[in-house]
Coordinates of C-alpha atoms in Angstrom, one line a residue:
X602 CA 7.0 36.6 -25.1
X603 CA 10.5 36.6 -23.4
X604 CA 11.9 33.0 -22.6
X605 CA 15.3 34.1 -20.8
X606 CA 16.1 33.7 -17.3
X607 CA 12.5 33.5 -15.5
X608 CA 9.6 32.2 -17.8
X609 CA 6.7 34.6 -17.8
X610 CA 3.1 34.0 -18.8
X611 CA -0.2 36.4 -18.6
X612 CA -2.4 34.4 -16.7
X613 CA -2.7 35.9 -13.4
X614 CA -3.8 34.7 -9.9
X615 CA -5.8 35.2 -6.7
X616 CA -5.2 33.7 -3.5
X617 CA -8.5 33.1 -1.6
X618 CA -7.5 32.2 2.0
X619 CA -7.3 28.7 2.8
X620 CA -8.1 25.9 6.2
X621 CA -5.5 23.3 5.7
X622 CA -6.1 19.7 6.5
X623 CA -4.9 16.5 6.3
X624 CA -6.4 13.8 4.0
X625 CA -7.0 10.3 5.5
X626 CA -6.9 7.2 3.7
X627 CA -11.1 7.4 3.3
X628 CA -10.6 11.1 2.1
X629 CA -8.6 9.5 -1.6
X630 CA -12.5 9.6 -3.2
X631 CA -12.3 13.3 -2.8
X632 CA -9.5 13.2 -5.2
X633 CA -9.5 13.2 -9.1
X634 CA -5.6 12.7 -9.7
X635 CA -4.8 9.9 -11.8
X636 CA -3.0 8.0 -11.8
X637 CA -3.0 7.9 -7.5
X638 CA 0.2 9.2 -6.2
X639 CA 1.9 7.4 -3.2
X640 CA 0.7 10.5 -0.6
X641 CA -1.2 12.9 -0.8
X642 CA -2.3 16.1 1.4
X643 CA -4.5 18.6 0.3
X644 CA -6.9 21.6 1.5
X645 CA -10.6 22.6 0.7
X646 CA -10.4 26.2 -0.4
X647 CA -8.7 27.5 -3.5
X648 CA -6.2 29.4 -5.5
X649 CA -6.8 31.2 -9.2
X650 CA -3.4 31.7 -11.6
X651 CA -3.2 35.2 -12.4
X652 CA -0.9 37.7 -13.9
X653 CA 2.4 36.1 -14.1
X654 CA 3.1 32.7 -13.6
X655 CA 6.1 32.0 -14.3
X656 CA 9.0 29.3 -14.1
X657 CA 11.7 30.2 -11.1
X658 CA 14.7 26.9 -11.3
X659 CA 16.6 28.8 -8.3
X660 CA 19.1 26.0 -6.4
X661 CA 18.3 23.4 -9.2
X662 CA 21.4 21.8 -10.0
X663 CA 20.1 21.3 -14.0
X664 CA 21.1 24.0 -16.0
X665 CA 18.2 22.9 -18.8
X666 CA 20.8 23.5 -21.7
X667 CA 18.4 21.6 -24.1
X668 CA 15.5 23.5 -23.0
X669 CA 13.5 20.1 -21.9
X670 CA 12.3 21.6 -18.7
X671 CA 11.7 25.0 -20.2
X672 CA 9.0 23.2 -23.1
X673 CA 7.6 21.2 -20.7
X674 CA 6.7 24.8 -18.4
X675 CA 4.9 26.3 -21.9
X676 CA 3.3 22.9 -22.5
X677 CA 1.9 23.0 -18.9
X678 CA 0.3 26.2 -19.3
X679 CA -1.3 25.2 -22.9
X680 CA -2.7 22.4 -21.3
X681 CA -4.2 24.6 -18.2
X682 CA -5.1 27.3 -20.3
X683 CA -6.9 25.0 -22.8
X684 CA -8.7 27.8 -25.4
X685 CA -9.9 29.7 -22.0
X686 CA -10.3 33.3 -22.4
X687 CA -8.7 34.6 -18.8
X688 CA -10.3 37.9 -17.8
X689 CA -9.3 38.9 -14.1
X690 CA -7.8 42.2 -13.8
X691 CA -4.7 42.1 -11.8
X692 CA -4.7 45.7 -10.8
X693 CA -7.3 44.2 -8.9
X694 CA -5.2 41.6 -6.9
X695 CA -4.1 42.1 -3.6
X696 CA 0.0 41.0 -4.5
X697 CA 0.1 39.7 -1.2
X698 CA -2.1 37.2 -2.4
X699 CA -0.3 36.3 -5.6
X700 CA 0.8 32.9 -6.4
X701 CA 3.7 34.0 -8.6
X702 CA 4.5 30.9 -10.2
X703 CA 6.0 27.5 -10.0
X704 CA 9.3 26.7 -8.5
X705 CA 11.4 23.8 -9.7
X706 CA 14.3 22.9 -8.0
X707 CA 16.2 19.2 -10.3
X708 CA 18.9 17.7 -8.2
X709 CA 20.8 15.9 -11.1
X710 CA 22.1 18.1 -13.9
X711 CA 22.1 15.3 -16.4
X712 CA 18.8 14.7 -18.5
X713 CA 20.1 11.2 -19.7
X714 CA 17.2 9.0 -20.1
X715 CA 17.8 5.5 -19.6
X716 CA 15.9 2.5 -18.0
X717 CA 15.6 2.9 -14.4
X718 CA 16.1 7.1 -13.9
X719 CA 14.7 8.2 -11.3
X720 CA 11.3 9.7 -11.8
X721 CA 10.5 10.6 -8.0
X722 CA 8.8 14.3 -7.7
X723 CA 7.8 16.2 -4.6
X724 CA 5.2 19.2 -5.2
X725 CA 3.3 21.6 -2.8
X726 CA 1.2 24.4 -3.8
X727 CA 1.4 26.1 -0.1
X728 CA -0.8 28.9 0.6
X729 CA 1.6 31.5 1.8
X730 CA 4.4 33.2 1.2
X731 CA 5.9 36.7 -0.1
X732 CA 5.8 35.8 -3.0
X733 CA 4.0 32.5 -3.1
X734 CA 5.2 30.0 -6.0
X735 CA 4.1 25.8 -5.9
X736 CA 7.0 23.8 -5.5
X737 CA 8.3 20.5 -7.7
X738 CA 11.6 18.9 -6.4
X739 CA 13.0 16.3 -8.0
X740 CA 16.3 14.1 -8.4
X741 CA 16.0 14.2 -12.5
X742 CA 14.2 16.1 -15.3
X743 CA 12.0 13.6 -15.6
X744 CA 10.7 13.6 -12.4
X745 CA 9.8 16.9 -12.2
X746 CA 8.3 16.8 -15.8
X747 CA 5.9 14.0 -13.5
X748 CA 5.4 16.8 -11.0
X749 CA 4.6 19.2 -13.7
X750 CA 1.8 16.9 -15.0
X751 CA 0.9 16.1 -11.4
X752 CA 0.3 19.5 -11.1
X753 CA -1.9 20.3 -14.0
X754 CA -3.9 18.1 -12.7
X755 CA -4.9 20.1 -9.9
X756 CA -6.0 23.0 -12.0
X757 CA -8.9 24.2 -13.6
X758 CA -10.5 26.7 -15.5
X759 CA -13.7 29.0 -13.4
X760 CA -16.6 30.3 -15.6
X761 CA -17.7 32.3 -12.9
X762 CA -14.7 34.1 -11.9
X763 CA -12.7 33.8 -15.7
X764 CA -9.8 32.7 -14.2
X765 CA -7.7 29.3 -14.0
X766 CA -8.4 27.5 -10.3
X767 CA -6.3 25.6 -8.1
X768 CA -8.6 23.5 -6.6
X769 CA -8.1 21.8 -2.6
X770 CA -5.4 24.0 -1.6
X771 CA -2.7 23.6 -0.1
X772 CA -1.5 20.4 -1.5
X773 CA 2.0 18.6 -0.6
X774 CA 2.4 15.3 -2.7
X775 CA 5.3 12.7 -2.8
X776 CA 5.4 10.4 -5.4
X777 CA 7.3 7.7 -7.6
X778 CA 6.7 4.6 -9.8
X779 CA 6.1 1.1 -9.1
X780 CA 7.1 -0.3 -12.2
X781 CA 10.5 1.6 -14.3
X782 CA 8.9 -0.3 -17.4
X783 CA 5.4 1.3 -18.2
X784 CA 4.8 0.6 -21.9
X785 CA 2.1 1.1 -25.0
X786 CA 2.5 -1.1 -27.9
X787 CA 1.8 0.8 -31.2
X788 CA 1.5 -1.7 -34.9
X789 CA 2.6 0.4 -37.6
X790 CA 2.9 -2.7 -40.0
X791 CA -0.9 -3.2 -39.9
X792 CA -1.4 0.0 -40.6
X793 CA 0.7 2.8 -40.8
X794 CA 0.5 5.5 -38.8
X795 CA 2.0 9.1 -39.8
X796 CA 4.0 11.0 -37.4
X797 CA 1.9 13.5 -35.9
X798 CA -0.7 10.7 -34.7
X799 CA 2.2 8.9 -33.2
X800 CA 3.3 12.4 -31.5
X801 CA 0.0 12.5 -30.2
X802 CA 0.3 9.3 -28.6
X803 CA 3.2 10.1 -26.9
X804 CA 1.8 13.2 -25.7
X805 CA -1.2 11.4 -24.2
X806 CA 0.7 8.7 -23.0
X807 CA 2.6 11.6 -20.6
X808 CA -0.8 12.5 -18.8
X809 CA -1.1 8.8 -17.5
X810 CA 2.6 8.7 -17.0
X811 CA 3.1 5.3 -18.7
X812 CA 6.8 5.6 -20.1
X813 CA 7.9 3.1 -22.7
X814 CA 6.4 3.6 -26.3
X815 CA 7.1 0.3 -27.8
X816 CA 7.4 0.5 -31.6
X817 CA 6.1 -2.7 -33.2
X818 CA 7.7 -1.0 -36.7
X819 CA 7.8 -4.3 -39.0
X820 CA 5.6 -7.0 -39.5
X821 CA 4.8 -10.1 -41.9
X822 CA 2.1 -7.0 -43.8
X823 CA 4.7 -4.0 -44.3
X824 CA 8.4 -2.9 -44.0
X825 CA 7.6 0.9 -43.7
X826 CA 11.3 1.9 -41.8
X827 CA 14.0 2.9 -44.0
X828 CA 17.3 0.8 -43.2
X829 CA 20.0 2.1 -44.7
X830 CA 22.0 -0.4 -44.7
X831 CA 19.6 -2.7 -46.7
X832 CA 17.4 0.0 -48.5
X833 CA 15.2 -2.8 -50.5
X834 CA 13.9 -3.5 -47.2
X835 CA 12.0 -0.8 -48.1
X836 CA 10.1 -2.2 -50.7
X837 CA 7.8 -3.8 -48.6
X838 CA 5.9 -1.0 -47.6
X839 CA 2.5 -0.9 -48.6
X840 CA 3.6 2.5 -50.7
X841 CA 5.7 4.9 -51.4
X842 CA 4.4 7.7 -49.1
X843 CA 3.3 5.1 -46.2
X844 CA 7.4 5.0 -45.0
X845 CA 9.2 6.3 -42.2
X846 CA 12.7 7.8 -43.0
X847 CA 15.3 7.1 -40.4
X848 CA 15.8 10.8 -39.9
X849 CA 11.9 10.6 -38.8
X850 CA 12.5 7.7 -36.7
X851 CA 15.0 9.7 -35.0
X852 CA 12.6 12.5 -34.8
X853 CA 10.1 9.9 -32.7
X854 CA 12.7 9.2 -30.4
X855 CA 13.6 12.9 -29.7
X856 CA 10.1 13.7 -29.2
X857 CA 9.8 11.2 -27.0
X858 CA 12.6 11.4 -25.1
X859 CA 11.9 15.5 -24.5
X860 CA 8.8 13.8 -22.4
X861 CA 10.3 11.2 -20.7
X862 CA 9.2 8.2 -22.7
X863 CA 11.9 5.8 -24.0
X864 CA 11.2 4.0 -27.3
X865 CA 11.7 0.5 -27.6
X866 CA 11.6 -0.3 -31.3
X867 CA 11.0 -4.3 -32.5
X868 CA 12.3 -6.4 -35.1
X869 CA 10.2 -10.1 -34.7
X870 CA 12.4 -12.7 -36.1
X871 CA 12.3 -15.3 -37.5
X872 CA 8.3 -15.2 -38.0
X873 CA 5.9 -12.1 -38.9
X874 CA 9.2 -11.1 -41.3
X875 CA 7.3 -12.0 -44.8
X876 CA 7.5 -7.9 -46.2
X877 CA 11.1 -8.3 -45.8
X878 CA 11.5 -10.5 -49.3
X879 CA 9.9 -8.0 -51.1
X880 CA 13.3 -6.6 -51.1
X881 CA 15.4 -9.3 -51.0
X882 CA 13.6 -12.6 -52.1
X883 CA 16.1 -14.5 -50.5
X884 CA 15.1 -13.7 -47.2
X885 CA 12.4 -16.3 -47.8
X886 CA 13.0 -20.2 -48.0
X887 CA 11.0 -19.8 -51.1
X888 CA 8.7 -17.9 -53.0
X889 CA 6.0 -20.2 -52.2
X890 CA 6.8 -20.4 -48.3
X891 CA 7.7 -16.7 -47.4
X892 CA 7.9 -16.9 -43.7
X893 CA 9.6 -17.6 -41.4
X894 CA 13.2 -16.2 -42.4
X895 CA 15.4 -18.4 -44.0
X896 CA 17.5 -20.0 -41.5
X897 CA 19.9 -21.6 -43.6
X898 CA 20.8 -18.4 -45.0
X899 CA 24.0 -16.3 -43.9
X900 CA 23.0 -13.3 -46.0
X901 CA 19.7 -13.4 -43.4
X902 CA 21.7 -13.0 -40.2
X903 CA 23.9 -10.2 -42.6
X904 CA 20.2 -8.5 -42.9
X905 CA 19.7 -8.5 -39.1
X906 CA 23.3 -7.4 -38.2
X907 CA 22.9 -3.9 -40.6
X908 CA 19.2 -3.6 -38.8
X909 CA 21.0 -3.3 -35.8
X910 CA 23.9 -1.2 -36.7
X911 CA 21.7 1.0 -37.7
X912 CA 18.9 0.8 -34.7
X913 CA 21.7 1.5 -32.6
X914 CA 22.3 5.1 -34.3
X915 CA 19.0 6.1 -33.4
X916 CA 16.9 4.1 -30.9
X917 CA 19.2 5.0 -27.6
X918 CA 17.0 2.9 -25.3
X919 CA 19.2 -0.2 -23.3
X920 CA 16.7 -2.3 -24.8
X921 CA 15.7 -3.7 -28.2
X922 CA 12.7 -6.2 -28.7
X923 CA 13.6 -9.0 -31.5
X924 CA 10.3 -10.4 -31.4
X925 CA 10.4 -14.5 -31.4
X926 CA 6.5 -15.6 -31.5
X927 CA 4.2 -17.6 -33.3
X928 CA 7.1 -19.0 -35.4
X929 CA 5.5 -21.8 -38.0
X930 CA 8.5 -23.8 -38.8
X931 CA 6.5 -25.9 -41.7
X932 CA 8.4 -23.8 -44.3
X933 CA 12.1 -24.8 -43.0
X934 CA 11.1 -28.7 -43.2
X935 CA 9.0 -28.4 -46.6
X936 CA 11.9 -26.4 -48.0
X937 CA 14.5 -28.3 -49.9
X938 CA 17.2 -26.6 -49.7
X939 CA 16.4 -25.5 -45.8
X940 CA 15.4 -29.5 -45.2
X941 CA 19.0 -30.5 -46.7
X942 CA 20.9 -27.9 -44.1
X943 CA 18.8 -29.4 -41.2
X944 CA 20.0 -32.7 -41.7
X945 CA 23.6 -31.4 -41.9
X946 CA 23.6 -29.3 -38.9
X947 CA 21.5 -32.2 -36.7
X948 CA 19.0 -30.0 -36.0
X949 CA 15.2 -30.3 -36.1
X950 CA 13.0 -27.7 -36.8
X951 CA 12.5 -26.4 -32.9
X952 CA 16.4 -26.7 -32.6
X953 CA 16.3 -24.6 -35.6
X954 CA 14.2 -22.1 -34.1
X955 CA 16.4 -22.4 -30.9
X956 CA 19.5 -21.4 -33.2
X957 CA 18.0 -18.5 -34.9
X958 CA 16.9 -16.8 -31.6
X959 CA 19.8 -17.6 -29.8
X960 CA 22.2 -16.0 -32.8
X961 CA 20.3 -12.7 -33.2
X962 CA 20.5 -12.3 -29.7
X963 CA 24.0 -12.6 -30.4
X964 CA 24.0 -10.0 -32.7
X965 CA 21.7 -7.5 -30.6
X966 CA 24.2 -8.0 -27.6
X967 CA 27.4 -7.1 -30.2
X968 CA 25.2 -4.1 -30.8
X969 CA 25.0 -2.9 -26.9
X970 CA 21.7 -3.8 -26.3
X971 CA 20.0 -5.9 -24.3
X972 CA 17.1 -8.1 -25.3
X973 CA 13.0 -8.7 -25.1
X974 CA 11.3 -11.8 -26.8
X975 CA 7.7 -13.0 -26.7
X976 CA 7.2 -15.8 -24.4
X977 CA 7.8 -18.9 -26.6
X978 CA 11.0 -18.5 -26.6
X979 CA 10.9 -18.6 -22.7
X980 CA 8.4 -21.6 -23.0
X981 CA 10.2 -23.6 -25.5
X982 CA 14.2 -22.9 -24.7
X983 CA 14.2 -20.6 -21.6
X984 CA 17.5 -21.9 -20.1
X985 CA 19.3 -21.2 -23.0
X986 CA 18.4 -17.4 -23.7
X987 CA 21.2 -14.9 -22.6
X988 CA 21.0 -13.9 -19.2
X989 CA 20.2 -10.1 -20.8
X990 CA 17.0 -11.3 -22.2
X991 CA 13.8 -9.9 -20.6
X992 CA 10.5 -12.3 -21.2
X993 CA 7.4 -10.5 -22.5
X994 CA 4.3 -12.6 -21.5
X995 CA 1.5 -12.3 -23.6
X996 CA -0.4 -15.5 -23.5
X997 CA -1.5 -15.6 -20.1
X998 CA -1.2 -16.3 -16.4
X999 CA 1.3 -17.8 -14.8
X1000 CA 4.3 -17.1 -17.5
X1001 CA 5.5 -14.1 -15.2
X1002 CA 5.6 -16.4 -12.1
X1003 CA 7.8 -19.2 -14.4
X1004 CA 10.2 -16.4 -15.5
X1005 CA 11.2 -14.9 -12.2
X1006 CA 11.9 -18.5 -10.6
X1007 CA 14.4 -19.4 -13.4
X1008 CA 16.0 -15.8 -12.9
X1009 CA 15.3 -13.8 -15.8
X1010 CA 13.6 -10.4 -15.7
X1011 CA 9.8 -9.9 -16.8
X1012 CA 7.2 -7.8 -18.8
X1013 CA 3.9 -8.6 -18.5
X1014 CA 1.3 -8.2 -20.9
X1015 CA -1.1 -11.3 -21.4
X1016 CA -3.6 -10.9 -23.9
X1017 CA -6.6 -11.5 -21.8
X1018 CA -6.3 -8.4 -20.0
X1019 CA -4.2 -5.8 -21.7
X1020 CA -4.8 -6.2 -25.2
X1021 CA -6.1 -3.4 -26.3
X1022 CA -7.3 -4.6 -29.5
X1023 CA -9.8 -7.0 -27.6
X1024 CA -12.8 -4.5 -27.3
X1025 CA -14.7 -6.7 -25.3
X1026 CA -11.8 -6.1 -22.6
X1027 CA -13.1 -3.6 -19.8
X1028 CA -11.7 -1.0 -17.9
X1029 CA -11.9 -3.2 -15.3
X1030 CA -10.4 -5.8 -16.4
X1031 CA -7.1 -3.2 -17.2
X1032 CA -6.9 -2.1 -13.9
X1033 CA -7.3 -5.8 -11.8
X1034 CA -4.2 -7.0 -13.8
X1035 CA -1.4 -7.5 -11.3
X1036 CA 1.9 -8.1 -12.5
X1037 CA 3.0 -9.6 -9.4
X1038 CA -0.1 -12.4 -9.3
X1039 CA 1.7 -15.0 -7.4
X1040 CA 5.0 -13.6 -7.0
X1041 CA 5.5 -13.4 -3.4
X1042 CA 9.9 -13.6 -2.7
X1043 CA 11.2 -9.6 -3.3
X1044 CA 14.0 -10.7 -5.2
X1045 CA 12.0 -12.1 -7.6
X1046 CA 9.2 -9.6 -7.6
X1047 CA 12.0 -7.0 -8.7
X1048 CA 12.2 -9.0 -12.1
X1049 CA 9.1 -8.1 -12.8
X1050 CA 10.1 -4.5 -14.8
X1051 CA 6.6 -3.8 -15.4
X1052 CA 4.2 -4.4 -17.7
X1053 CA 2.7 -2.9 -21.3
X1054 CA -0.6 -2.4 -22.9
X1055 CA -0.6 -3.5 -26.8
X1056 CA -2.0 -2.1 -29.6
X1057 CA -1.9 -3.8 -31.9
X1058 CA -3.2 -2.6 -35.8
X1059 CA -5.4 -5.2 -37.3
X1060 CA -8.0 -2.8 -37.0
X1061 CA -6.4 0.4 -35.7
X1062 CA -5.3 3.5 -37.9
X1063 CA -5.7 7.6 -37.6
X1064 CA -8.9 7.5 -37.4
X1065 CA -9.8 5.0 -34.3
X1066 CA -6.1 4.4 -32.2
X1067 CA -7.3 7.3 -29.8
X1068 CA -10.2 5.8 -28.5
X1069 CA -9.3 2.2 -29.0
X1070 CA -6.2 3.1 -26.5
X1071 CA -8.1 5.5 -23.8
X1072 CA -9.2 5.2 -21.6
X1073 CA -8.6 1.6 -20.7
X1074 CA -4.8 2.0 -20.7
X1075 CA -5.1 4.6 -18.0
X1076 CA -6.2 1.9 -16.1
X1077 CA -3.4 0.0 -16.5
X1078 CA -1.5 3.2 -16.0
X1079 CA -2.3 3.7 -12.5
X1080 CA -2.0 0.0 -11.5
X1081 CA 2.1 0.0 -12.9
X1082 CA 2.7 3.4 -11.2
X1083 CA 0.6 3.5 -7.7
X1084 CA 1.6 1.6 -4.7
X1085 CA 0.0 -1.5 -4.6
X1086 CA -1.6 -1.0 -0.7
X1087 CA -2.9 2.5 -2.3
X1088 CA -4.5 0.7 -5.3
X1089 CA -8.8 0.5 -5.1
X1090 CA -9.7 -3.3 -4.5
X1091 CA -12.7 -2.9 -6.1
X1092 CA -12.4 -1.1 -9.8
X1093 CA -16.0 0.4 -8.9
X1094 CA -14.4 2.9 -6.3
X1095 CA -12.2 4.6 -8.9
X1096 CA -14.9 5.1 -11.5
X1097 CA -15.9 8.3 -11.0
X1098 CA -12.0 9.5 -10.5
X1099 CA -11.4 7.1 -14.1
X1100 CA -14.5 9.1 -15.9
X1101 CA -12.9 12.9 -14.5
X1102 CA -9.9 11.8 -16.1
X1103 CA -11.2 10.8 -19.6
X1104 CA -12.9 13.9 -20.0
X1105 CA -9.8 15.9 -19.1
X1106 CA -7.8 13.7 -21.8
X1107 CA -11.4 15.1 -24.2
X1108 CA -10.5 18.8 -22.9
X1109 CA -6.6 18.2 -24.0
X1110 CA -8.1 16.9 -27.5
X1111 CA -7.5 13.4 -26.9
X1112 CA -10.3 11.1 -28.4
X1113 CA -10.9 9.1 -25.1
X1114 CA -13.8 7.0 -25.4
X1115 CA -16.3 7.0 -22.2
X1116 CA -15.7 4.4 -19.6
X1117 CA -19.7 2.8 -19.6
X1118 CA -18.8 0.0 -22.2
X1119 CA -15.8 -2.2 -23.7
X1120 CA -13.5 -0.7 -25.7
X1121 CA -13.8 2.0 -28.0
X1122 CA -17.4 2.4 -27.2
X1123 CA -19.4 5.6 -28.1
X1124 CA -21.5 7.4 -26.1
X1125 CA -24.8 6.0 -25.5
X1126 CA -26.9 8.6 -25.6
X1127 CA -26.9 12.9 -24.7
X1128 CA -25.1 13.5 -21.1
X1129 CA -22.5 15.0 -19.7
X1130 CA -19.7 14.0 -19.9
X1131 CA -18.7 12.5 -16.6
X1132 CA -21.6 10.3 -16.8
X1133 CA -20.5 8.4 -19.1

């Protein structure tokens, strides 16, 4: 199959002649896009991809040099195409009727992906023309790779006729995000989870559009990243084939990045760091109290300083999360030698916590990056965190609301509504989380970044994350990216839109679990599958 100049594929299409009308607010049930664009217009008749569809970039200002557009075409197709067998003859086809193929017209020529890049898409799939193509303009790469997705969407495979449908024809939609921070948490310290299944989760994560993969790597159970600036760090991995190399790491990040997603990765200091004295013992206060960090310890801020030299080789994203929760400070003051330097400095043990946050901030900003810590460090010394430091809530309501009055920028995730590990959690209760609850001034609403569903490992690995994760988060997917005003009131209205859209996630070989129970619930009993 060539892949210079226009991109071909045998697929072929009819044109069946279409009544084009314009969809009022009511009309959104009729719809099975997910998550809900900002507008929407579509048809009732349809259109069938045929012969050669191809990609046409004429007047796009994004010469593609890395080839991020071109993968993203072939990956559409794949994902249309599923295993179909397409049998229409198109010596049949009248090639007035045709739908050639999809233009794609990118106003920016850089595919940098940083925080905040524009991810605005317009796509029509109109119903004439000579030759007829659908349409994506964007102002970025990633943008249109939205419209792309936006797009499969609207397709679907015909038993009757064997051929790949365009369903509601013509369709014009504009669209953009909410939120420019639209995370998933993945634990690999719990368990650890090999490459491909973290590939797959990106590659899910781009059909609800969420954007942020954030990389919980380390944890008080395993060290599994290489550092090489401190290689016994990797001792603490639970063995020697669960480890990620930092050229792998880097592979993460350019597999992501090819999609769109930024990766935020996590150190959490000065708690959850016990794997790290597996290595280097002296990372401890002692080898009876092996957590939190030792604060009294230069060689400890030495340790997070090379962790950081060499996070910022790979992970490219403006942001880097150090963690800062659930920090027991009984080891510091039942320490000797810990309990000696306390006394010197004048500090008790929360001005010792204090000290340790503040000075790997330090370090992080010395790095380039800015910062995200869990809320206590908000809670317990929030006017003293660098004015680069972005507040993850987790513990519940009302932390957002704190943040953006004292100035400081937001991510929300409390625990009671999008952790993902609570499988009593609904659907529901994913997608009646607002971010803004209480947040009325625009200046401080704009704090808010967004928000991020965790999943965290205690009981995730290969075998379960897929399920544990979808289709909840989808829910949460489509309250961080659709307009508020175009968001249902009432979950109950976007059921049956939620259920079409788990079992496309099935078709794509996504382990979605139905949407009739908790999480990762199984199926009841035989049905199809969107009745479940």
């Amino acid at each position: 199959m060539g892949r210079k100049g226009v991109q071909k594929i045998f697929l072929g299409i009819l044109l069946v002649n279409v009544l084009v009308i314009s969809v009022a607010d009511v009309d959104k049930k009729r719809l099975n896009i997910w998550p809900m664009p900002v507008s929407v217009s579509y048809g009732r008749d349809r259109l069938y991809l045929s012969n050669e569809f191809e990609l046409k970039t004429d007047g796009s200002k994004y010469s593609d040099a890395s080839g991020i557009l071109k993968d993203a075409f072939f990956s559409l197709l794949d994902v249309i195409k599923g295993d179909h067998v397409i049998e229409v003859n198109a010596s049949s086809l009248d090639p007035s009727l045709v739908i050639k193929g999809i233009q794609v017209v990118i106003l920016s020529p850089s595919d940098e992906l940083q925080h905040g890049v524009d991810e605005t898409y317009k796509l029509s799939v109109p119903v004439q023309g000579n030759p007829i193509y659908a349409y994506v303009e964007a102002q970025t790469v990633y943008g249109a790779l939205h419209g792309l997705q936006t797009f499969s969407q609207v397709c679907r495979f015909n038993f009757a006729t064997r051929v790949i449908e365009v369903y509601q024809a013509p369709w014009t939609i504009f669209d953009q995000p909410r939120f420019s921070y639209r995370g998933l948490l993945i634990d690999t310290s719990r368990h650890f989870l090999p490459l491909p299944v973290i590939k797959k989760v990106i590659d899910s994560m781009t059909y609800a559009k969420l954007n942020v993969l954030h990389w919980h790597i380390v944890d008080t159970q395993s060290f599994p990243l290489e550092i090489p600036s401190y290689p016994k760090l990797w001792n603490g991995a639970y063995s020697s084939s669960e480890r990620y190399t930092m050229d792998e790491a880097a592979e993460i990040v350019r597999y992501a990045q090819r999609r769109g997603i930024h990766v935020l990765a996590e150190i959490d200091v000065p708690g959850h760091a016990q794997s790290w004295g597996f290595g280097y013992p002296s990372l401890w206060p002692s080898t009876n109290c092996t957590q939190p960090l030792d604060v009294s310890n230069n060689f400890t801020f030495k340790v997070i300083d090379g962790i950081l030299s060499d996070f910022s080789k790979v992970f490219k994203y403006r942001f880097v999360h150090l963690g800062g929760d659930e920090v027991d400070t009984s080891c510091w003051t039942s320490t000797p030698h810990i309990s000696k330097w306390l006394k010197k400095k004048g500090f008790n043990a929360s001005e010792a916590y204090q000290y340790f946050v503040l000075k790997a901030q330090q370090i992080a900003l010395s790095h380039g990056y800015e910062i995200i810590n869990w809320e206590e460090t908000f809670n317990n010394f929030g006017s003293k965190l660098s004015r680069k430091t972005v507040v993850h809530n987790w513990l519940g309501g009302g932390v957002a609301q704190r943040v953006v009055a004292a100035g400081l920028r937001c991510i929300v995730s409390n625990q009671d509504k999008w952790y993902l590990d609570h499988l009593d959690a609904t659907w529901q209760d994913f997608y009646s989380n607002e971010p803004l609850t209480n947040i009325t001034k625009p200046e401080q609403q704009a704090l808010v970044i967004g928000g991020e569903v965790c999943m965290w490992g205690e009981h995730i690995d290969g075998s379960d994350i897929e399920q544990t994760i979808w289709p909840r988060a989808a829910a949460a997917a489509e309250r961080l990216w659709t307009p508020y005003d175009n968001l249902a009131k009432n979950p109950r209205e976007v059921t049956s839109r939620l259920a079409h859209f788990r079992c496309l996630l099935n078709r794509r070989g996504v382990a979605a679990a139905p949407v009739s129970g908790p999480g990762r619930v199984a199926p009841e009993e035989p049905g199809s599958c969107y009745s479940q």
